[in-house]
Amino acid sequence: MKQQSDQGVTDGASPVTGDSMQTPSTSVTTMVPRGPNLINDADPQDGERFIVVERSTGKALAVVNGKLELQACDGTGTFGSQWHWHWDCSLKNGWLGFRNRVTGRYLGYESNKRNPTGEISNEAIEHGAFERLHASRSSDGSHILYAPYHDELRRIKSGVTGEFFLGKIGGIEWEFIKVAE
């Protein structure tokens, strides 16, 4: 029997146990969630929960097997159990942060010699310097997510193999769907 806690829906186990994370191991192929408890085209705000959807595909940003991916979703019967789509938004020193509801970890990037492009991950347990994000609404109504990278803002992009990284041009156009509780 599934239980609901403020960390998400679990099978009676804690969603984060040490370094292990309980995330789904398969993808679901369906459509963008819509429903009475969802507010489409919302602006990210501190203290609110969102499903972050890539506009061009309708896929939600999710954590599967501990990795970020864009996952097709279904708003009809599975929405309530798909907590790995849910991102809690926080504001710290003027920067947005997004914590995954299942992993309890923040969306962020790492920049070092091993990872010079700023690969995006969901590994940080705190909203620190590498988890600072800015959302800017474009003229078509979608949002672009930016992260400070050295002395400039860079956009979150995706590669051909599904990885996420920071880039100077382009970027994923997102829709923030607010989950009203």
Tab-separated table of N, CA and C in Angstrom:
chain	number	residue	atom	x	y	z
A	1	MET	N	0.833	-1.183	0.000
A	1	MET	CA	0.000	0.000	0.000
A	1	MET	C	0.871	1.237	0.000
A	2	LYS	N	0.594	2.162	-0.881
A	2	LYS	CA	1.379	3.384	-0.982
A	2	LYS	C	0.930	4.369	0.086
A	3	GLN	N	1.921	5.100	0.632
A	3	GLN	CA	1.648	6.115	1.625
A	3	GLN	C	2.102	7.457	1.068
A	4	GLN	N	1.397	8.505	1.452
A	4	GLN	CA	1.797	9.839	1.022
A	4	GLN	C	2.378	10.571	2.205
A	5	SER	N	3.556	11.154	2.005
A	5	SER	CA	4.182	11.979	3.026
A	5	SER	C	4.583	13.283	2.379
A	6	ASP	N	5.229	14.182	3.158
A	6	ASP	CA	5.631	15.425	2.521
A	6	ASP	C	6.829	15.212	1.603
A	7	GLN	N	7.403	14.023	1.579
A	7	GLN	CA	8.476	13.690	0.655
A	7	GLN	C	7.942	13.048	-0.618
A	8	GLY	N	6.670	12.658	-0.652
A	8	GLY	CA	6.101	12.055	-1.853
A	8	GLY	C	5.373	10.775	-1.526
A	9	VAL	N	5.114	9.983	-2.542
A	9	VAL	CA	4.426	8.715	-2.386
A	9	VAL	C	5.474	7.627	-2.311
A	10	THR	N	5.386	6.791	-1.292
A	10	THR	CA	6.360	5.724	-1.132
A	10	THR	C	5.643	4.424	-0.853
A	11	ASP	N	6.377	3.354	-0.884
A	11	ASP	CA	5.844	2.046	-0.535
A	11	ASP	C	6.161	1.729	0.922
A	12	GLY	N	6.096	2.740	1.781
A	12	GLY	CA	6.360	2.566	3.192
A	12	GLY	C	7.813	2.811	3.552
A	13	ALA	N	8.702	2.997	2.563
A	13	ALA	CA	10.102	3.259	2.814
A	13	ALA	C	10.373	4.742	2.633
A	14	SER	N	11.419	5.222	3.250
A	14	SER	CA	11.802	6.617	3.090
A	14	SER	C	12.304	6.856	1.681
A	15	PRO	N	11.936	7.995	1.043
A	15	PRO	CA	12.366	8.240	-0.319
A	15	PRO	C	13.868	8.457	-0.446
A	16	VAL	N	14.534	8.937	0.607
A	16	VAL	CA	15.977	9.117	0.562
A	16	VAL	C	16.562	8.403	1.752
A	17	THR	N	17.416	7.414	1.507
A	17	THR	CA	18.053	6.656	2.566
A	17	THR	C	19.545	6.686	2.309
A	18	GLY	N	20.268	7.507	3.048
A	18	GLY	CA	21.696	7.640	2.801
A	18	GLY	C	21.922	8.167	1.396
A	19	ASP	N	22.760	7.456	0.641
A	19	ASP	CA	23.025	7.880	-0.729
A	19	ASP	C	22.103	7.210	-1.723
A	20	SER	N	21.244	6.283	-1.272
A	20	SER	CA	20.358	5.600	-2.219
A	20	SER	C	19.092	6.408	-2.419
A	21	MET	N	18.571	6.377	-3.641
A	21	MET	CA	17.357	7.112	-3.967
A	21	MET	C	16.377	6.164	-4.610
A	22	GLN	N	15.103	6.251	-4.219
A	22	GLN	CA	14.070	5.447	-4.842
A	22	GLN	C	13.442	6.259	-5.954
A	23	THR	N	13.773	5.940	-7.187
A	23	THR	CA	13.166	6.600	-8.332
A	23	THR	C	12.698	5.525	-9.290
A	24	PRO	N	11.730	5.821	-10.131
A	24	PRO	CA	11.213	4.828	-11.059
A	24	PRO	C	12.314	4.314	-11.973
A	25	SER	N	12.173	3.076	-12.440
A	25	SER	CA	13.190	2.486	-13.300
A	25	SER	C	12.755	2.428	-14.755
A	26	THR	N	11.548	2.861	-15.052
A	26	THR	CA	11.081	2.833	-16.436
A	26	THR	C	10.371	4.125	-16.773
A	27	SER	N	10.259	4.416	-18.045
A	27	SER	CA	9.558	5.599	-18.514
A	27	SER	C	8.138	5.246	-18.913
A	28	VAL	N	7.239	6.223	-18.795
A	28	VAL	CA	5.849	6.082	-19.198
A	28	VAL	C	5.667	6.929	-20.451
A	29	THR	N	5.019	6.415	-21.467
A	29	THR	CA	4.824	7.176	-22.693
A	29	THR	C	3.363	7.584	-22.815
A	30	THR	N	3.088	8.856	-22.525
A	30	THR	CA	1.732	9.380	-22.588
A	30	THR	C	1.767	10.878	-22.832
A	31	MET	N	0.794	11.638	-22.304
A	31	MET	CA	0.669	13.062	-22.605
A	31	MET	C	0.875	13.943	-21.375
A	32	VAL	N	0.980	15.258	-21.595
A	32	VAL	CA	1.160	16.241	-20.523
A	32	VAL	C	-0.038	16.231	-19.584
A	33	PRO	N	0.212	16.281	-18.264
A	33	PRO	CA	-0.899	16.268	-17.310
A	33	PRO	C	-1.700	17.558	-17.352
A	34	ARG	N	-2.979	17.430	-17.263
A	34	ARG	CA	-3.896	18.559	-17.146
A	34	ARG	C	-4.968	18.125	-16.159
A	35	GLY	N	-5.438	19.018	-15.347
A	35	GLY	CA	-6.469	18.637	-14.403
A	35	GLY	C	-6.846	19.784	-13.497
A	36	PRO	N	-7.842	19.562	-12.636
A	36	PRO	CA	-8.358	20.634	-11.792
A	36	PRO	C	-7.356	21.112	-10.748
A	37	ASN	N	-6.396	20.277	-10.334
A	37	ASN	CA	-5.431	20.715	-9.332
A	37	ASN	C	-4.132	21.201	-9.968
A	38	LEU	N	-4.146	21.456	-11.282
A	38	LEU	CA	-2.972	21.922	-12.001
A	38	LEU	C	-3.248	23.281	-12.624
A	39	ILE	N	-2.263	24.177	-12.535
A	39	ILE	CA	-2.380	25.499	-13.127
A	39	ILE	C	-1.300	25.614	-14.191
A	40	ASN	N	-1.726	25.647	-15.453
A	40	ASN	CA	-0.787	25.691	-16.577
A	40	ASN	C	-0.192	27.091	-16.729
A	41	ASP	N	0.977	27.144	-17.366
A	41	ASP	CA	1.664	28.410	-17.677
A	41	ASP	C	1.874	29.284	-16.448
A	42	ALA	N	2.258	28.671	-15.347
A	42	ALA	CA	2.511	29.419	-14.111
A	42	ALA	C	3.942	29.948	-14.104
A	43	ASP	N	4.185	30.942	-13.279
A	43	ASP	CA	5.538	31.447	-13.054
A	43	ASP	C	6.080	30.783	-11.793
A	44	PRO	N	7.321	30.303	-11.828
A	44	PRO	CA	7.877	29.652	-10.635
A	44	PRO	C	7.952	30.628	-9.461
A	45	GLN	N	7.497	30.167	-8.296
A	45	GLN	CA	7.470	31.002	-7.096
A	45	GLN	C	7.905	30.188	-5.893
A	46	ASP	N	8.530	30.875	-4.954
A	46	ASP	CA	8.994	30.277	-3.716
A	46	ASP	C	7.848	29.576	-2.990
A	47	GLY	N	8.090	28.372	-2.523
A	47	GLY	CA	7.116	27.639	-1.731
A	47	GLY	C	6.071	26.885	-2.528
A	48	GLU	N	6.145	26.930	-3.843
A	48	GLU	CA	5.156	26.256	-4.687
A	48	GLU	C	5.768	24.998	-5.308
A	49	ARG	N	4.903	24.099	-5.757
A	49	ARG	CA	5.323	22.842	-6.395
A	49	ARG	C	4.940	22.895	-7.871
A	50	PHE	N	5.837	22.363	-8.714
A	50	PHE	CA	5.630	22.433	-10.156
A	50	PHE	C	5.981	21.114	-10.837
A	51	ILE	N	5.351	20.910	-11.976
A	51	ILE	CA	5.800	19.932	-12.957
A	51	ILE	C	6.429	20.787	-14.052
A	52	VAL	N	7.673	20.497	-14.403
A	52	VAL	CA	8.416	21.301	-15.368
A	52	VAL	C	8.411	20.535	-16.691
A	53	VAL	N	7.752	21.106	-17.700
A	53	VAL	CA	7.489	20.400	-18.954
A	53	VAL	C	8.215	21.077	-20.115
A	54	GLU	N	8.886	20.279	-20.919
A	54	GLU	CA	9.492	20.805	-22.141
A	54	GLU	C	8.364	21.097	-23.117
A	55	ARG	N	8.248	22.346	-23.547
A	55	ARG	CA	7.126	22.754	-24.393
A	55	ARG	C	7.059	22.009	-25.711
A	56	SER	N	8.177	21.796	-26.373
A	56	SER	CA	8.145	21.228	-27.728
A	56	SER	C	7.702	19.770	-27.756
A	57	THR	N	7.924	19.030	-26.661
A	57	THR	CA	7.575	17.606	-26.645
A	57	THR	C	6.447	17.261	-25.686
A	58	GLY	N	6.170	18.146	-24.719
A	58	GLY	CA	5.176	17.847	-23.698
A	58	GLY	C	5.682	16.872	-22.653
A	59	LYS	N	6.999	16.649	-22.610
A	59	LYS	CA	7.575	15.722	-21.632
A	59	LYS	C	7.990	16.462	-20.375
A	60	ALA	N	7.808	15.783	-19.241
A	60	ALA	CA	8.131	16.365	-17.939
A	60	ALA	C	9.559	16.050	-17.537
A	61	LEU	N	10.187	17.014	-16.866
A	61	LEU	CA	11.506	16.788	-16.290
A	61	LEU	C	11.320	15.870	-15.093
A	62	ALA	N	11.991	14.730	-15.122
A	62	ALA	CA	11.798	13.709	-14.088
A	62	ALA	C	13.148	13.143	-13.667
A	63	VAL	N	13.128	12.440	-12.544
A	63	VAL	CA	14.297	11.700	-12.104
A	63	VAL	C	13.941	10.223	-12.183
A	64	VAL	N	14.696	9.482	-13.006
A	64	VAL	CA	14.467	8.050	-13.200
A	64	VAL	C	15.794	7.345	-12.956
A	65	ASN	N	15.788	6.374	-12.039
A	65	ASN	CA	17.026	5.684	-11.648
A	65	ASN	C	18.104	6.674	-11.224
A	66	GLY	N	17.699	7.749	-10.562
A	66	GLY	CA	18.643	8.737	-10.071
A	66	GLY	C	19.158	9.701	-11.121
A	67	LYS	N	18.692	9.605	-12.358
A	67	LYS	CA	19.167	10.468	-13.445
A	67	LYS	C	18.030	11.341	-13.968
A	68	LEU	N	18.379	12.534	-14.440
A	68	LEU	CA	17.394	13.414	-15.051
A	68	LEU	C	17.039	12.924	-16.437
A	69	GLU	N	15.762	13.009	-16.770
A	69	GLU	CA	15.325	12.721	-18.132
A	69	GLU	C	14.010	13.436	-18.393
A	70	LEU	N	13.707	13.593	-19.663
A	70	LEU	CA	12.402	14.096	-20.067
A	70	LEU	C	11.518	12.883	-20.255
A	71	GLN	N	10.407	12.858	-19.538
A	71	GLN	CA	9.548	11.687	-19.519
A	71	GLN	C	8.135	12.052	-19.946
A	72	ALA	N	7.603	11.295	-20.895
A	72	ALA	CA	6.212	11.488	-21.289
A	72	ALA	C	5.323	11.177	-20.090
A	73	CYS	N	4.224	11.905	-19.962
A	73	CYS	CA	3.382	11.746	-18.773
A	73	CYS	C	1.915	11.713	-19.137
A	74	ASP	N	1.097	11.206	-18.218
A	74	ASP	CA	-0.327	11.012	-18.432
A	74	ASP	C	-1.091	11.664	-17.295
A	75	GLY	N	-1.975	12.583	-17.622
A	75	GLY	CA	-2.741	13.271	-16.598
A	75	GLY	C	-4.030	12.572	-16.223
A	76	THR	N	-4.311	11.408	-16.775
A	76	THR	CA	-5.596	10.777	-16.515
A	76	THR	C	-5.589	9.959	-15.233
A	77	GLY	N	-4.804	8.895	-15.145
A	77	GLY	CA	-4.878	8.043	-13.977
A	77	GLY	C	-3.595	7.933	-13.187
A	78	THR	N	-2.449	8.242	-13.800
A	78	THR	CA	-1.186	8.018	-13.107
A	78	THR	C	-0.606	9.274	-12.492
A	79	PHE	N	-1.205	10.424	-12.720
A	79	PHE	CA	-0.611	11.676	-12.269
A	79	PHE	C	-0.300	11.677	-10.778
A	80	GLY	N	-1.232	11.271	-9.957
A	80	GLY	CA	-1.042	11.312	-8.508
A	80	GLY	C	0.108	10.471	-8.007
A	81	SER	N	0.479	9.439	-8.732
A	81	SER	CA	1.566	8.567	-8.275
A	81	SER	C	2.906	8.913	-8.898
A	82	GLN	N	2.953	9.909	-9.751
A	82	GLN	CA	4.192	10.254	-10.451
A	82	GLN	C	4.925	11.401	-9.757
A	83	TRP	N	5.304	11.197	-8.516
A	83	TRP	CA	5.944	12.246	-7.728
A	83	TRP	C	7.315	12.621	-8.271
A	84	HIS	N	7.938	11.760	-9.044
A	84	HIS	CA	9.260	12.081	-9.589
A	84	HIS	C	9.192	13.195	-10.629
A	85	TRP	N	7.985	13.637	-10.998
A	85	TRP	CA	7.793	14.809	-11.872
A	85	TRP	C	7.723	16.095	-11.064
A	86	HIS	N	7.538	16.007	-9.762
A	86	HIS	CA	7.256	17.172	-8.925
A	86	HIS	C	8.549	17.831	-8.437
A	87	TRP	N	8.584	19.169	-8.584
A	87	TRP	CA	9.730	19.972	-8.166
A	87	TRP	C	9.239	21.071	-7.231
A	88	ASP	N	9.771	21.084	-6.009
A	88	ASP	CA	9.444	22.132	-5.049
A	88	ASP	C	10.372	23.312	-5.308
A	89	CYS	N	9.793	24.489	-5.476
A	89	CYS	CA	10.559	25.694	-5.792
A	89	CYS	C	10.898	26.438	-4.498
A	90	SER	N	12.132	26.895	-4.402
A	90	SER	CA	12.546	27.715	-3.269
A	90	SER	C	13.279	28.943	-3.797
A	91	LEU	N	13.410	29.927	-2.952
A	91	LEU	CA	14.105	31.152	-3.302
A	91	LEU	C	15.157	31.404	-2.238
A	92	LYS	N	16.408	31.569	-2.675
A	92	LYS	CA	17.500	31.814	-1.739
A	92	LYS	C	18.402	32.890	-2.329
A	93	ASN	N	18.526	34.003	-1.628
A	93	ASN	CA	19.358	35.128	-2.082
A	93	ASN	C	18.991	35.575	-3.493
A	94	GLY	N	17.698	35.532	-3.816
A	94	GLY	CA	17.225	35.987	-5.117
A	94	GLY	C	17.284	34.949	-6.233
A	95	TRP	N	17.778	33.757	-5.932
A	95	TRP	CA	17.904	32.692	-6.941
A	95	TRP	C	16.883	31.602	-6.671
A	96	LEU	N	16.284	31.079	-7.752
A	96	LEU	CA	15.368	29.953	-7.635
A	96	LEU	C	16.148	28.664	-7.430
A	97	GLY	N	15.528	27.724	-6.749
A	97	GLY	CA	16.054	26.372	-6.607
A	97	GLY	C	14.903	25.405	-6.796
A	98	PHE	N	15.184	24.236	-7.377
A	98	PHE	CA	14.143	23.227	-7.606
A	98	PHE	C	14.589	21.906	-6.993
A	99	ARG	N	13.829	21.459	-5.973
A	99	ARG	CA	14.118	20.210	-5.261
A	99	ARG	C	13.126	19.155	-5.708
A	100	ASN	N	13.646	18.022	-6.182
A	100	ASN	CA	12.781	16.938	-6.624
A	100	ASN	C	12.059	16.343	-5.422
A	101	ARG	N	10.777	16.108	-5.583
A	101	ARG	CA	9.927	15.641	-4.494
A	101	ARG	C	10.293	14.237	-4.013
A	102	VAL	N	10.809	13.384	-4.900
A	102	VAL	CA	11.157	12.018	-4.515
A	102	VAL	C	12.568	11.940	-3.936
A	103	THR	N	13.543	12.523	-4.634
A	103	THR	CA	14.937	12.388	-4.206
A	103	THR	C	15.295	13.340	-3.076
A	104	GLY	N	14.567	14.470	-2.983
A	104	GLY	CA	14.916	15.476	-1.996
A	104	GLY	C	16.165	16.252	-2.389
A	105	ARG	N	16.596	16.106	-3.627
A	105	ARG	CA	17.831	16.749	-4.101
A	105	ARG	C	17.511	17.833	-5.121
A	106	TYR	N	18.434	18.782	-5.244
A	106	TYR	CA	18.233	19.965	-6.068
A	106	TYR	C	18.783	19.806	-7.477
A	107	LEU	N	18.107	20.460	-8.405
A	107	LEU	CA	18.569	20.586	-9.775
A	107	LEU	C	19.757	21.539	-9.751
A	108	GLY	N	20.866	21.139	-10.355
A	108	GLY	CA	22.053	21.992	-10.354
A	108	GLY	C	23.062	21.508	-11.372
A	109	TYR	N	24.257	22.056	-11.305
A	109	TYR	CA	25.305	21.658	-12.238
A	109	TYR	C	26.643	21.615	-11.521
A	110	GLU	N	27.591	20.991	-12.182
A	110	GLU	CA	28.956	20.935	-11.676
A	110	GLU	C	29.874	21.458	-12.759
A	111	SER	N	30.824	22.259	-12.371
A	111	SER	CA	31.780	22.798	-13.326
A	111	SER	C	33.183	22.564	-12.789
A	112	ASN	N	33.921	21.726	-13.471
A	112	ASN	CA	35.318	21.480	-13.124
A	112	ASN	C	36.029	20.942	-14.362
A	113	LYS	N	37.276	20.559	-14.221
A	113	LYS	CA	38.025	20.066	-15.383
A	113	LYS	C	37.395	18.809	-15.970
A	114	ARG	N	36.815	17.967	-15.105
A	114	ARG	CA	36.157	16.748	-15.573
A	114	ARG	C	34.855	17.063	-16.295
A	115	ASN	N	34.224	18.152	-15.930
A	115	ASN	CA	32.909	18.500	-16.449
A	115	ASN	C	32.872	19.983	-16.837
A	116	PRO	N	33.608	20.386	-17.885
A	116	PRO	CA	33.716	21.811	-18.203
A	116	PRO	C	32.454	22.436	-18.798
A	117	THR	N	31.482	21.646	-19.245
A	117	THR	CA	30.282	22.215	-19.871
A	117	THR	C	29.172	22.488	-18.879
A	118	GLY	N	29.344	22.155	-17.618
A	118	GLY	CA	28.290	22.393	-16.640
A	118	GLY	C	27.135	21.425	-16.811
A	119	GLU	N	27.405	20.134	-16.720
A	119	GLU	CA	26.345	19.126	-16.860
A	119	GLU	C	25.334	19.277	-15.731
A	120	ILE	N	24.056	19.217	-16.081
A	120	ILE	CA	22.965	19.379	-15.121
A	120	ILE	C	22.673	18.029	-14.468
A	121	SER	N	22.466	18.051	-13.169
A	121	SER	CA	22.175	16.819	-12.440
A	121	SER	C	21.175	17.098	-11.323
A	122	ASN	N	20.852	16.068	-10.578
A	122	ASN	CA	19.945	16.154	-9.426
A	122	ASN	C	20.628	15.463	-8.260
A	123	GLU	N	21.757	16.044	-7.811
A	123	GLU	CA	22.564	15.392	-6.788
A	123	GLU	C	22.731	16.187	-5.507
A	124	ALA	N	22.600	17.506	-5.559
A	124	ALA	CA	22.880	18.349	-4.395
A	124	ALA	C	21.783	18.234	-3.339
A	125	ILE	N	22.202	18.153	-2.092
A	125	ILE	CA	21.232	18.057	-1.000
A	125	ILE	C	20.861	19.438	-0.447
A	126	GLU	N	21.572	20.484	-0.881
A	126	GLU	CA	21.269	21.847	-0.444
A	126	GLU	C	21.170	22.776	-1.647
A	127	HIS	N	20.474	23.878	-1.466
A	127	HIS	CA	20.339	24.917	-2.484
A	127	HIS	C	21.555	25.823	-2.365
A	128	GLY	N	22.662	25.405	-2.995
A	128	GLY	CA	23.918	26.140	-2.908
A	128	GLY	C	24.235	26.913	-4.173
A	129	ALA	N	25.494	27.271	-4.340
A	129	ALA	CA	25.942	28.105	-5.461
A	129	ALA	C	25.695	27.462	-6.820
A	130	PHE	N	25.803	26.139	-6.921
A	130	PHE	CA	25.636	25.468	-8.211
A	130	PHE	C	24.187	25.041	-8.468
A	131	GLU	N	23.293	25.397	-7.571
A	131	GLU	CA	21.864	25.089	-7.717
A	131	GLU	C	21.046	26.369	-7.887
A	132	ARG	N	21.726	27.473	-8.174
A	132	ARG	CA	21.052	28.763	-8.377
A	132	ARG	C	20.529	28.821	-9.809
A	133	LEU	N	19.244	29.110	-9.943
A	133	LEU	CA	18.624	29.191	-11.266
A	133	LEU	C	17.796	30.464	-11.393
A	134	HIS	N	17.609	30.874	-12.636
A	134	HIS	CA	16.778	32.028	-12.958
A	134	HIS	C	15.863	31.609	-14.100
A	135	ALA	N	14.572	31.929	-13.996
A	135	ALA	CA	13.608	31.626	-15.065
A	135	ALA	C	13.183	32.930	-15.708
A	136	SER	N	13.291	32.983	-17.029
A	136	SER	CA	12.895	34.160	-17.783
A	136	SER	C	11.835	33.761	-18.798
A	137	ARG	N	10.732	34.506	-18.824
A	137	ARG	CA	9.643	34.203	-19.751
A	137	ARG	C	9.982	34.774	-21.123
A	138	SER	N	9.851	33.943	-22.154
A	138	SER	CA	10.127	34.397	-23.517
A	138	SER	C	8.867	35.007	-24.131
A	139	SER	N	9.003	35.556	-25.326
A	139	SER	CA	7.878	36.240	-25.967
A	139	SER	C	6.714	35.305	-26.282
A	140	ASP	N	6.986	33.995	-26.435
A	140	ASP	CA	5.897	33.052	-26.722
A	140	ASP	C	5.246	32.492	-25.458
A	141	GLY	N	5.708	32.946	-24.282
A	141	GLY	CA	5.098	32.516	-23.026
A	141	GLY	C	5.815	31.397	-22.316
A	142	SER	N	6.774	30.755	-22.970
A	142	SER	CA	7.526	29.695	-22.298
A	142	SER	C	8.622	30.324	-21.432
A	143	HIS	N	9.262	29.502	-20.624
A	143	HIS	CA	10.361	29.965	-19.777
A	143	HIS	C	11.666	29.350	-20.255
A	144	ILE	N	12.739	30.092	-20.091
A	144	ILE	CA	14.087	29.571	-20.278
A	144	ILE	C	14.710	29.556	-18.888
A	145	LEU	N	15.355	28.443	-18.520
A	145	LEU	CA	16.053	28.362	-17.242
A	145	LEU	C	17.527	28.670	-17.460
A	146	TYR	N	18.044	29.580	-16.630
A	146	TYR	CA	19.436	29.999	-16.683
A	146	TYR	C	20.129	29.644	-15.375
A	147	ALA	N	21.441	29.440	-15.467
A	147	ALA	CA	22.267	29.261	-14.283
A	147	ALA	C	23.502	30.141	-14.431
A	148	PRO	N	23.980	30.739	-13.332
A	148	PRO	CA	25.207	31.532	-13.423
A	148	PRO	C	26.392	30.595	-13.643
A	149	TYR	N	27.177	30.893	-14.640
A	149	TYR	CA	28.328	30.053	-14.994
A	149	TYR	C	29.507	30.994	-15.178
A	150	HIS	N	30.444	30.952	-14.262
A	150	HIS	CA	31.550	31.902	-14.212
A	150	HIS	C	30.978	33.318	-14.174
A	151	ASP	N	31.162	34.138	-15.185
A	151	ASP	CA	30.692	35.527	-15.120
A	151	ASP	C	29.503	35.803	-16.038
A	152	GLU	N	28.740	34.784	-16.386
A	152	GLU	CA	27.582	34.981	-17.269
A	152	GLU	C	26.458	33.995	-16.920
A	153	LEU	N	25.272	34.272	-17.446
A	153	LEU	CA	24.152	33.345	-17.303
A	153	LEU	C	24.129	32.437	-18.523
A	154	ARG	N	23.988	31.135	-18.279
A	154	ARG	CA	23.888	30.181	-19.382
A	154	ARG	C	22.568	29.438	-19.287
A	155	ARG	N	22.095	28.969	-20.441
A	155	ARG	CA	20.791	28.309	-20.547
A	155	ARG	C	20.923	26.799	-20.378
A	156	ILE	N	19.884	26.198	-19.792
A	156	ILE	CA	19.852	24.736	-19.712
A	156	ILE	C	19.431	24.201	-21.071
A	157	LYS	N	20.241	23.283	-21.596
A	157	LYS	CA	20.021	22.685	-22.917
A	157	LYS	C	20.026	21.168	-22.758
A	158	SER	N	19.613	20.477	-23.815
A	158	SER	CA	19.712	19.018	-23.807
A	158	SER	C	20.477	18.563	-25.038
A	159	GLY	N	21.180	17.444	-24.882
A	159	GLY	CA	21.959	16.888	-25.971
A	159	GLY	C	21.216	15.762	-26.673
A	160	VAL	N	21.820	15.236	-27.713
A	160	VAL	CA	21.176	14.195	-28.516
A	160	VAL	C	20.988	12.895	-27.751
A	161	THR	N	21.793	12.655	-26.720
A	161	THR	CA	21.647	11.422	-25.945
A	161	THR	C	20.844	11.634	-24.664
A	162	GLY	N	20.204	12.824	-24.540
A	162	GLY	CA	19.326	13.073	-23.402
A	162	GLY	C	19.980	13.740	-22.214
A	163	GLU	N	21.276	14.028	-22.286
A	163	GLU	CA	21.940	14.699	-21.176
A	163	GLU	C	21.551	16.173	-21.165
A	164	PHE	N	21.695	16.807	-20.017
A	164	PHE	CA	21.392	18.223	-19.853
A	164	PHE	C	22.677	18.950	-19.494
A	165	PHE	N	22.865	20.140	-20.067
A	165	PHE	CA	24.075	20.910	-19.813
A	165	PHE	C	23.784	22.389	-20.014
A	166	LEU	N	24.757	23.243	-19.692
A	166	LEU	CA	24.610	24.681	-19.857
A	166	LEU	C	25.203	25.116	-21.188
A	167	GLY	N	24.510	26.026	-21.885
A	167	GLY	CA	24.992	26.544	-23.156
A	167	GLY	C	24.731	28.031	-23.273
A	168	LYS	N	25.430	28.674	-24.212
A	168	LYS	CA	25.304	30.125	-24.394
A	168	LYS	C	24.078	30.518	-25.207
A	169	ILE	N	23.671	29.698	-26.172
A	169	ILE	CA	22.529	30.028	-27.018
A	169	ILE	C	21.530	28.878	-27.007
A	170	GLY	N	20.342	29.139	-27.523
A	170	GLY	CA	19.319	28.094	-27.556
A	170	GLY	C	18.743	27.872	-26.178
A	171	GLY	N	18.600	26.640	-25.816
A	171	GLY	CA	18.046	26.302	-24.506
A	171	GLY	C	16.663	25.704	-24.626
A	172	ILE	N	16.299	24.938	-23.631
A	172	ILE	CA	14.988	24.286	-23.599
A	172	ILE	C	13.938	25.317	-23.203
A	173	GLU	N	12.810	25.298	-23.922
A	173	GLU	CA	11.675	26.143	-23.548
A	173	GLU	C	10.759	25.311	-22.657
A	174	TRP	N	10.514	25.815	-21.446
A	174	TRP	CA	9.771	25.088	-20.428
A	174	TRP	C	8.412	25.711	-20.177
A	175	GLU	N	7.497	24.861	-19.725
A	175	GLU	CA	6.238	25.326	-19.144
A	175	GLU	C	6.245	24.854	-17.703
A	176	PHE	N	5.928	25.755	-16.784
A	176	PHE	CA	5.811	25.394	-15.372
A	176	PHE	C	4.332	25.176	-15.082
A	177	ILE	N	3.989	23.965	-14.678
A	177	ILE	CA	2.619	23.621	-14.317
A	177	ILE	C	2.573	23.550	-12.792
A	178	LYS	N	1.859	24.489	-12.202
A	178	LYS	CA	1.760	24.553	-10.752
A	178	LYS	C	0.826	23.461	-10.242
A	179	VAL	N	1.281	22.746	-9.224
A	179	VAL	CA	0.467	21.711	-8.590
A	179	VAL	C	-0.189	22.366	-7.377
A	180	ALA	N	-1.475	22.635	-7.496
A	180	ALA	CA	-2.219	23.271	-6.414
A	180	ALA	C	-2.630	22.201	-5.409
A	181	GLU	N	-2.395	22.469	-4.156
A	181	GLU	CA	-2.721	21.473	-3.124
A	181	GLU	C	-3.923	21.863	-2.342
